[in-house]
Amino acid sequence: MKMRLVNRKAKASTRWTSLWIPVIVSCLTVTGLCWHQTPVAASTWSTRWNPKIRYLDPVALAMSPGGKRLYVVCEGLDRVLVVNTHNRQVVGMVRVGRRPEGIALSPDGKTLYVTNEWSNSVSVIDAGTLHVVRTLKTGWDPVGVTTDRAGKFLYTANTLGDDISVINLSTGQEIKRLAAGHFPEYVDLSANGKWIYVSNLLAKLAPPDDPPECEVTVVSTAKQIVTGRIMVPGVIQLRHIAQAPAQDGGYLLIPFAQPHNLVPLVRLQQGWYMSNGMAVIRPSHASEQKTRISELLLDNIDQAFANGFGAAATPDGKWALITESGANTVSVISIAKLNQVMGKIPASDPEALSHRLDTAQKLVVRRLPTGRDPTAVVVSPDGQFAYIANRTDDTVTVVNLKELKVASTVDLGGPRQITMERRGQQLFFDARFAYQGQLSCSSCHPHEGFEDGLVWSLEMPTLGRDVPENRTLLAIRGTSPFDWNGINPNIQTQDGPRTAALIFRSQGFSNAEVRELVTYIRSLKLPPNPHLAPDGKLTHSQELGKQIFFRTKTDTGKIIPLDERCYYCHSPLSHYTSRVREDVGTSTKYDTIQSWDVPQLQGVWMRAPYLHNGEAMTLEEIWTKFNPDDQHGYTSDMNKNQLNELIQFLKTL
Amino acid sequence: MRNSLRVCLVLCAGLFLLAPASVMAQIPKLYTRWVNYTAANGFPRGEVYSVAVNGNQIWAGTEHGLVLIENGRVEKVFTTANGLAGDAVISVAIDKQTGDVWAATFGGLSRYSAGQFKNYTNLTSGLANDLVYSVAVQGQYVWAATAAGISRLNTETGRWKIFSEQNSPFAEPWGYALAVSPKKIYMGLWGGGVLVYDLADHYWRPYTDPDGSMEIVLYRNQGLIDNMVSSIAYDRQARMFWAGSYFGLSGYDGRNWHNYLTKDSGLASNFINGVLAADDIVWVSTQKGLSEFDYKTNTWVTYRPADWRALDMARPDEAHRGEILITLPNGKTRRMETPTSLPHNYILNVAYQGKTIWVATADGLSHGFPQPTKE
């Protein structure tokens, strides 16, 4: 489908708006038939073509080598838009796979590679004709993508596979998968073309009372193997990677969140929930030299800039830009000042500034407003402009880098109508509702509703006790009550007064906003399950596991008491949860209660760690380590094969 | 060093002068120089169970950890303190695609990838048992032979599958050795002979000793020599598998068995710990030395310390002269000595690195170099 120029679109839009009511009233059938024939304006077409409004949700950007074209990946619409950077108009688009998330250009700029997170594929697009010329298979849920310098191999970060696909572009075949960290999301080719850096969103799985540690995976493009794993201590949610200055020997700048999850969250003065900043990494690829890792906070003392996301640097090495999706800002950082700050960090103590809130004022020269939920940022090849994708208002902010101010905002032509769900999405990413703007819902539920894999010492009445593991927001409709202690009967309670009092420490959302937020949260879906065949048929092992899940007798024929059967608590009739609290013998001396809300099992394959306190790092551990008395289902008679089969079935849910 | 080489060359030259030309053509290239890695140069003392080569990296599984040697130097000894699943590393396999190192230990299975270990145990994963005797990599699959069956991990999906007496024609679940070809997996079972699994067609083919558990050989090529298979190897060029047991060596070419015992071949001992096969050359690690068998010419060469019978009484790290014993197809033997030697006669494993070999012994690791080519 080709785009038309905006002035034509605007006319069409006006014409349509003025006509649609009488047309529908008088000749609904004819109009319906005509829908597929009529040219459509960008500002309205999505509302017309789809029974449900679909927003664009721009999340990734790339520029053509000459800087004339800006490619905008729209995850909400499964399309890539093309923006003419001269007149800043949308001039084309191409449909790709489901939920596109990342984009890369071939070195000659003639080919686009777009990852399709929910199709497990890459769309290969002719940049001239905007046609998909082929589709390449990848690992699970790819996001970040890059080619090597020669354009012969493609690398994708597969978020749910915890790995990196290496694809031979001449054959189109995936030749290998490399182990990454936990939830690898973004990739960047080093300035010298020798390395590919992969940032991982989630912390390495570890015992719940261990401080989090997040990985930057280093891949050699020559050997096509992982040659390094740079562990950034105390942080999660490493996002986009910028190299500054963009030459060999520069720094990697990667936005992060620094969670303070292991201490009771009652002390504002000691950092409270989380700090926001960036990792500054000088990688060393020689074994005798140590990679230098520092962490610098970009929050001010009295104002946080939550959810650092995009990162880019100007070609002249003067500025670095970090978008803050929770603050709706972009911070402009002086690289010269960054070098000064880095020069003062003693080599013996690279983390000297990791927790200091006076660093930002030394580095950040400007905080510029963006649209809602700014994600990716790119800089034009001439260094004149930066472009920022604003996910939840379907715009691109253009920053004049000479004057360091916003030059304009490009309307990508998303639906004008703002639904309750859309408003809820905007609220979900907005940190301004929290005290000093420190966090938003998405801070602890990154990647639109996932859990962050951490335990949080949340509750005031039981200070330091009942430290629960974070839970997913995906597909939670119909699974109430909420919270591990089941105290919240519905999402409204969870996200309304409770969030205001215990999490945001603020006035919180209004009643109307809570309704909008709840509408959005209830709309969040699980990604397609790679453990399940496309036709939904179970494999032999999965079928055997299903029989174990629904069994009523032990291997020896003994009747299993009702409350020790899997399906008793995890009823398939209600999302595999009984929606009550159950004592499964997992409480510890640090807990004040014995029974816990039964979690739903859909999507359990991607929700490690497990149990209320995150003690089980794998599904196996639930039964091999934490079920000694069969309180968490009768499993003691099962052999290893049966346990493996049960787990294989659970992973299909 | 130069003197040693000279002595060696003289000895070799003497041997060649005595042998007729037709015989000389049948003798494989001899390994005449050995560089040993023992406690004296930072290598853990004691048994070396396994060795694997990845470019210029040598990975040795020992009873005290996983050892990395690079450029002739012991770079690192990884133990449970560094994240290894168990200190006793019985088998090591390299994933040539990713460069990851898989270590079979007596505490589970470890994957070493770019500086970090990820462990798979009976409690934390679908691994059948923590006593892992062998590991092999076959594309995206990693196979682990354990005391409770053969486990297979799909590294791309994370799915585990266990093959044991419960779902496959195993005599008993104890897996001891693994070898892979592109389409098949060869399993050496303790008491169960050899099981071959065809990955494409999902069928099993068991190979067992026709006389059962009796330690006799009725006639030479009757079938598998013994059901207690300690080691297995697959020769891709020859399309043969070789199985070592504590009672002799068996090879199977798809039609016929080719069995070898000390009484009728140049095999150093019937007590076999490991086999390696490539290009019709079979390396047999035995308790009385390392035997090299050229299948095409039916020529045997055994390497061991010259004083191997008195080795247990020797001082640790004492230098030894080496012994090479050549058994020609006509049964005649020739013996020669080399100035350097394997550190011990009890051999557990062997691996190629280009034209050189690495040998795991009961008392250290050894790097063997072939006799220099004449100008």
PDB file of N, CA and C in Angstrom, chain B residues 155-206:
ATOM      1  N   THR B 155      19.510 -26.380  22.788  1.00  0.00           N
ATOM      2  CA  THR B 155      19.962 -25.091  23.318  1.00  0.00           C
ATOM      3  C   THR B 155      19.139 -23.922  22.770  1.00  0.00           C
ATOM      4  N   GLU B 156      18.407 -24.150  21.708  1.00  0.00           N
ATOM      5  CA  GLU B 156      17.596 -23.057  21.158  1.00  0.00           C
ATOM      6  C   GLU B 156      16.234 -22.958  21.814  1.00  0.00           C
ATOM      7  N   THR B 157      15.688 -24.085  22.230  1.00  0.00           N
ATOM      8  CA  THR B 157      14.355 -24.048  22.854  1.00  0.00           C
ATOM      9  C   THR B 157      14.406 -24.274  24.360  1.00  0.00           C
ATOM     10  N   GLY B 158      15.542 -24.771  24.848  1.00  0.00           N
ATOM     11  CA  GLY B 158      15.654 -25.078  26.274  1.00  0.00           C
ATOM     12  C   GLY B 158      14.982 -26.380  26.662  1.00  0.00           C
ATOM     13  N   ARG B 159      14.536 -27.157  25.686  1.00  0.00           N
ATOM     14  CA  ARG B 159      13.825 -28.401  25.999  1.00  0.00           C
ATOM     15  C   ARG B 159      14.802 -29.533  26.285  1.00  0.00           C
ATOM     16  N   TRP B 160      14.431 -30.325  27.270  1.00  0.00           N
ATOM     17  CA  TRP B 160      15.233 -31.489  27.639  1.00  0.00           C
ATOM     18  C   TRP B 160      14.499 -32.756  27.243  1.00  0.00           C
ATOM     19  N   LYS B 161      15.288 -33.753  26.903  1.00  0.00           N
ATOM     20  CA  LYS B 161      14.736 -35.077  26.635  1.00  0.00           C
ATOM     21  C   LYS B 161      15.685 -36.079  27.280  1.00  0.00           C
ATOM     22  N   ILE B 162      15.108 -37.058  27.942  1.00  0.00           N
ATOM     23  CA  ILE B 162      15.941 -38.090  28.572  1.00  0.00           C
ATOM     24  C   ILE B 162      15.683 -39.423  27.878  1.00  0.00           C
ATOM     25  N   PHE B 163      16.753 -40.065  27.497  1.00  0.00           N
ATOM     26  CA  PHE B 163      16.653 -41.409  26.928  1.00  0.00           C
ATOM     27  C   PHE B 163      17.189 -42.384  27.975  1.00  0.00           C
ATOM     28  N   SER B 164      16.334 -43.308  28.357  1.00  0.00           N
ATOM     29  CA  SER B 164      16.759 -44.275  29.380  1.00  0.00           C
ATOM     30  C   SER B 164      15.976 -45.562  29.165  1.00  0.00           C
ATOM     31  N   GLU B 165      16.101 -46.475  30.112  1.00  0.00           N
ATOM     32  CA  GLU B 165      15.398 -47.744  29.975  1.00  0.00           C
ATOM     33  C   GLU B 165      13.877 -47.556  30.007  1.00  0.00           C
ATOM     34  N   GLN B 166      13.438 -46.373  30.433  1.00  0.00           N
ATOM     35  CA  GLN B 166      11.997 -46.145  30.514  1.00  0.00           C
ATOM     36  C   GLN B 166      11.357 -45.854  29.157  1.00  0.00           C
ATOM     37  N   ASN B 167      12.148 -45.392  28.220  1.00  0.00           N
ATOM     38  CA  ASN B 167      11.531 -45.039  26.936  1.00  0.00           C
ATOM     39  C   ASN B 167      12.354 -45.479  25.729  1.00  0.00           C
ATOM     40  N   SER B 168      13.433 -46.199  25.977  1.00  0.00           N
ATOM     41  CA  SER B 168      14.333 -46.577  24.882  1.00  0.00           C
ATOM     42  C   SER B 168      14.922 -47.955  25.204  1.00  0.00           C
ATOM     43  N   PRO B 169      15.483 -48.614  24.209  1.00  0.00           N
ATOM     44  CA  PRO B 169      15.988 -49.980  24.458  1.00  0.00           C
ATOM     45  C   PRO B 169      17.311 -50.015  25.210  1.00  0.00           C
ATOM     46  N   PHE B 170      17.323 -49.433  26.386  1.00  0.00           N
ATOM     47  CA  PHE B 170      18.511 -49.466  27.234  1.00  0.00           C
ATOM     48  C   PHE B 170      18.452 -50.702  28.116  1.00  0.00           C
ATOM     49  N   ALA B 171      19.581 -51.384  28.266  1.00  0.00           N
ATOM     50  CA  ALA B 171      19.642 -52.478  29.221  1.00  0.00           C
ATOM     51  C   ALA B 171      19.590 -51.910  30.635  1.00  0.00           C
ATOM     52  N   GLU B 172      20.260 -50.826  30.819  1.00  0.00           N
ATOM     53  CA  GLU B 172      20.203 -50.088  32.078  1.00  0.00           C
ATOM     54  C   GLU B 172      20.529 -48.632  31.758  1.00  0.00           C
ATOM     55  N   PRO B 173      20.194 -47.739  32.655  1.00  0.00           N
ATOM     56  CA  PRO B 173      20.251 -46.324  32.260  1.00  0.00           C
ATOM     57  C   PRO B 173      21.646 -45.714  32.214  1.00  0.00           C
ATOM     58  N   TRP B 174      22.637 -46.386  32.722  1.00  0.00           N
ATOM     59  CA  TRP B 174      23.945 -45.771  32.920  1.00  0.00           C
ATOM     60  C   TRP B 174      24.641 -45.496  31.576  1.00  0.00           C
ATOM     61  N   GLY B 175      24.714 -44.232  31.212  1.00  0.00           N
ATOM     62  CA  GLY B 175      25.415 -43.874  29.990  1.00  0.00           C
ATOM     63  C   GLY B 175      26.861 -43.532  30.305  1.00  0.00           C
ATOM     64  N   TYR B 176      27.744 -43.921  29.419  1.00  0.00           N
ATOM     65  CA  TYR B 176      29.163 -43.740  29.735  1.00  0.00           C
ATOM     66  C   TYR B 176      29.913 -42.963  28.678  1.00  0.00           C
ATOM     67  N   ALA B 177      29.493 -43.068  27.444  1.00  0.00           N
ATOM     68  CA  ALA B 177      30.258 -42.425  26.382  1.00  0.00           C
ATOM     69  C   ALA B 177      29.323 -42.009  25.253  1.00  0.00           C
ATOM     70  N   LEU B 178      29.720 -40.948  24.553  1.00  0.00           N
ATOM     71  CA  LEU B 178      28.905 -40.431  23.456  1.00  0.00           C
ATOM     72  C   LEU B 178      29.784 -40.081  22.267  1.00  0.00           C
ATOM     73  N   ALA B 179      29.241 -40.287  21.084  1.00  0.00           N
ATOM     74  CA  ALA B 179      29.876 -39.772  19.871  1.00  0.00           C
ATOM     75  C   ALA B 179      28.762 -39.383  18.925  1.00  0.00           C
ATOM     76  N   VAL B 180      29.007 -38.344  18.130  1.00  0.00           N
ATOM     77  CA  VAL B 180      27.953 -37.879  17.235  1.00  0.00           C
ATOM     78  C   VAL B 180      28.436 -37.868  15.794  1.00  0.00           C
ATOM     79  N   SER B 181      27.506 -38.142  14.919  1.00  0.00           N
ATOM     80  CA  SER B 181      27.692 -37.884  13.495  1.00  0.00           C
ATOM     81  C   SER B 181      26.557 -36.935  13.123  1.00  0.00           C
ATOM     82  N   PRO B 182      26.543 -36.413  11.922  1.00  0.00           N
ATOM     83  CA  PRO B 182      25.482 -35.455  11.609  1.00  0.00           C
ATOM     84  C   PRO B 182      24.074 -36.014  11.787  1.00  0.00           C
ATOM     85  N   LYS B 183      23.909 -37.329  11.553  1.00  0.00           N
ATOM     86  CA  LYS B 183      22.561 -37.876  11.592  1.00  0.00           C
ATOM     87  C   LYS B 183      22.310 -38.877  12.717  1.00  0.00           C
ATOM     88  N   LYS B 184      23.365 -39.235  13.408  1.00  0.00           N
ATOM     89  CA  LYS B 184      23.184 -40.267  14.432  1.00  0.00           C
ATOM     90  C   LYS B 184      23.932 -39.909  15.705  1.00  0.00           C
ATOM     91  N   ILE B 185      23.463 -40.530  16.786  1.00  0.00           N
ATOM     92  CA  ILE B 185      24.174 -40.390  18.049  1.00  0.00           C
ATOM     93  C   ILE B 185      24.542 -41.805  18.504  1.00  0.00           C
ATOM     94  N   TYR B 186      25.785 -41.956  18.893  1.00  0.00           N
ATOM     95  CA  TYR B 186      26.306 -43.251  19.315  1.00  0.00           C
ATOM     96  C   TYR B 186      26.509 -43.202  20.822  1.00  0.00           C
ATOM     97  N   MET B 187      25.871 -44.142  21.507  1.00  0.00           N
ATOM     98  CA  MET B 187      25.911 -44.138  22.959  1.00  0.00           C
ATOM     99  C   MET B 187      26.629 -45.392  23.453  1.00  0.00           C
ATOM    100  N   GLY B 188      27.637 -45.194  24.237  1.00  0.00           N
ATOM    101  CA  GLY B 188      28.309 -46.307  24.892  1.00  0.00           C
ATOM    102  C   GLY B 188      27.725 -46.476  26.281  1.00  0.00           C
ATOM    103  N   LEU B 189      27.151 -47.641  26.542  1.00  0.00           N
ATOM    104  CA  LEU B 189      26.422 -47.838  27.794  1.00  0.00           C
ATOM    105  C   LEU B 189      27.153 -48.822  28.689  1.00  0.00           C
ATOM    106  N   TRP B 190      27.120 -48.550  29.949  1.00  0.00           N
ATOM    107  CA  TRP B 190      27.782 -49.424  30.916  1.00  0.00           C
ATOM    108  C   TRP B 190      26.927 -50.659  31.140  1.00  0.00           C
ATOM    109  N   GLY B 191      27.325 -51.757  30.484  1.00  0.00           N
ATOM    110  CA  GLY B 191      26.539 -52.986  30.602  1.00  0.00           C
ATOM    111  C   GLY B 191      25.521 -53.149  29.498  1.00  0.00           C
ATOM    112  N   GLY B 192      25.335 -52.113  28.699  1.00  0.00           N
ATOM    113  CA  GLY B 192      24.294 -52.187  27.664  1.00  0.00           C
ATOM    114  C   GLY B 192      24.830 -52.151  26.256  1.00  0.00           C
ATOM    115  N   GLY B 193      26.134 -52.225  26.098  1.00  0.00           N
ATOM    116  CA  GLY B 193      26.711 -52.215  24.762  1.00  0.00           C
ATOM    117  C   GLY B 193      26.628 -50.837  24.122  1.00  0.00           C
ATOM    118  N   VAL B 194      26.389 -50.856  22.820  1.00  0.00           N
ATOM    119  CA  VAL B 194      26.295 -49.599  22.056  1.00  0.00           C
ATOM    120  C   VAL B 194      24.869 -49.444  21.547  1.00  0.00           C
ATOM    121  N   LEU B 195      24.325 -48.242  21.720  1.00  0.00           N
ATOM    122  CA  LEU B 195      23.021 -47.917  21.164  1.00  0.00           C
ATOM    123  C   LEU B 195      23.207 -46.792  20.162  1.00  0.00           C
ATOM    124  N   VAL B 196      22.641 -46.963  19.002  1.00  0.00           N
ATOM    125  CA  VAL B 196      22.734 -45.913  17.992  1.00  0.00           C
ATOM    126  C   VAL B 196      21.325 -45.386  17.731  1.00  0.00           C
ATOM    127  N   TYR B 197      21.204 -44.076  17.785  1.00  0.00           N
ATOM    128  CA  TYR B 197      19.895 -43.452  17.582  1.00  0.00           C
ATOM    129  C   TYR B 197      19.942 -42.633  16.304  1.00  0.00           C
ATOM    130  N   ASP B 198      19.018 -42.942  15.409  1.00  0.00           N
ATOM    131  CA  ASP B 198      18.928 -42.208  14.146  1.00  0.00           C
ATOM    132  C   ASP B 198      18.009 -41.003  14.366  1.00  0.00           C
ATOM    133  N   LEU B 199      18.569 -39.819  14.199  1.00  0.00           N
ATOM    134  CA  LEU B 199      17.824 -38.608  14.531  1.00  0.00           C
ATOM    135  C   LEU B 199      16.704 -38.324  13.536  1.00  0.00           C
ATOM    136  N   ALA B 200      16.932 -38.661  12.287  1.00  0.00           N
ATOM    137  CA  ALA B 200      15.925 -38.333  11.279  1.00  0.00           C
ATOM    138  C   ALA B 200      14.751 -39.297  11.353  1.00  0.00           C
ATOM    139  N   ASP B 201      15.056 -40.560  11.457  1.00  0.00           N
ATOM    140  CA  ASP B 201      13.990 -41.565  11.408  1.00  0.00           C
ATOM    141  C   ASP B 201      13.567 -42.064  12.785  1.00  0.00           C
ATOM    142  N   HIS B 202      14.239 -41.577  13.809  1.00  0.00           N
ATOM    143  CA  HIS B 202      13.875 -41.902  15.198  1.00  0.00           C
ATOM    144  C   HIS B 202      13.840 -43.409  15.456  1.00  0.00           C
ATOM    145  N   TYR B 203      14.842 -44.089  14.990  1.00  0.00           N
ATOM    146  CA  TYR B 203      14.889 -45.507  15.356  1.00  0.00           C
ATOM    147  C   TYR B 203      16.180 -45.803  16.118  1.00  0.00           C
ATOM    148  N   TRP B 204      16.102 -46.889  16.889  1.00  0.00           N
ATOM    149  CA  TRP B 204      17.233 -47.311  17.719  1.00  0.00           C
ATOM    150  C   TRP B 204      17.848 -48.567  17.134  1.00  0.00           C
ATOM    151  N   ARG B 205      19.139 -48.651  17.239  1.00  0.00           N
ATOM    152  CA  ARG B 205      19.797 -49.885  16.834  1.00  0.00           C
ATOM    153  C   ARG B 205      20.778 -50.273  17.936  1.00  0.00           C
ATOM    154  N   PRO B 206      20.460 -51.328  18.659  1.00  0.00           N
ATOM    155  CA  PRO B 206      21.371 -51.757  19.732  1.00  0.00           C
ATOM    156  C   PRO B 206      22.437 -52.723  19.208  1.00  0.00           C
TER     157      PRO B 206
END
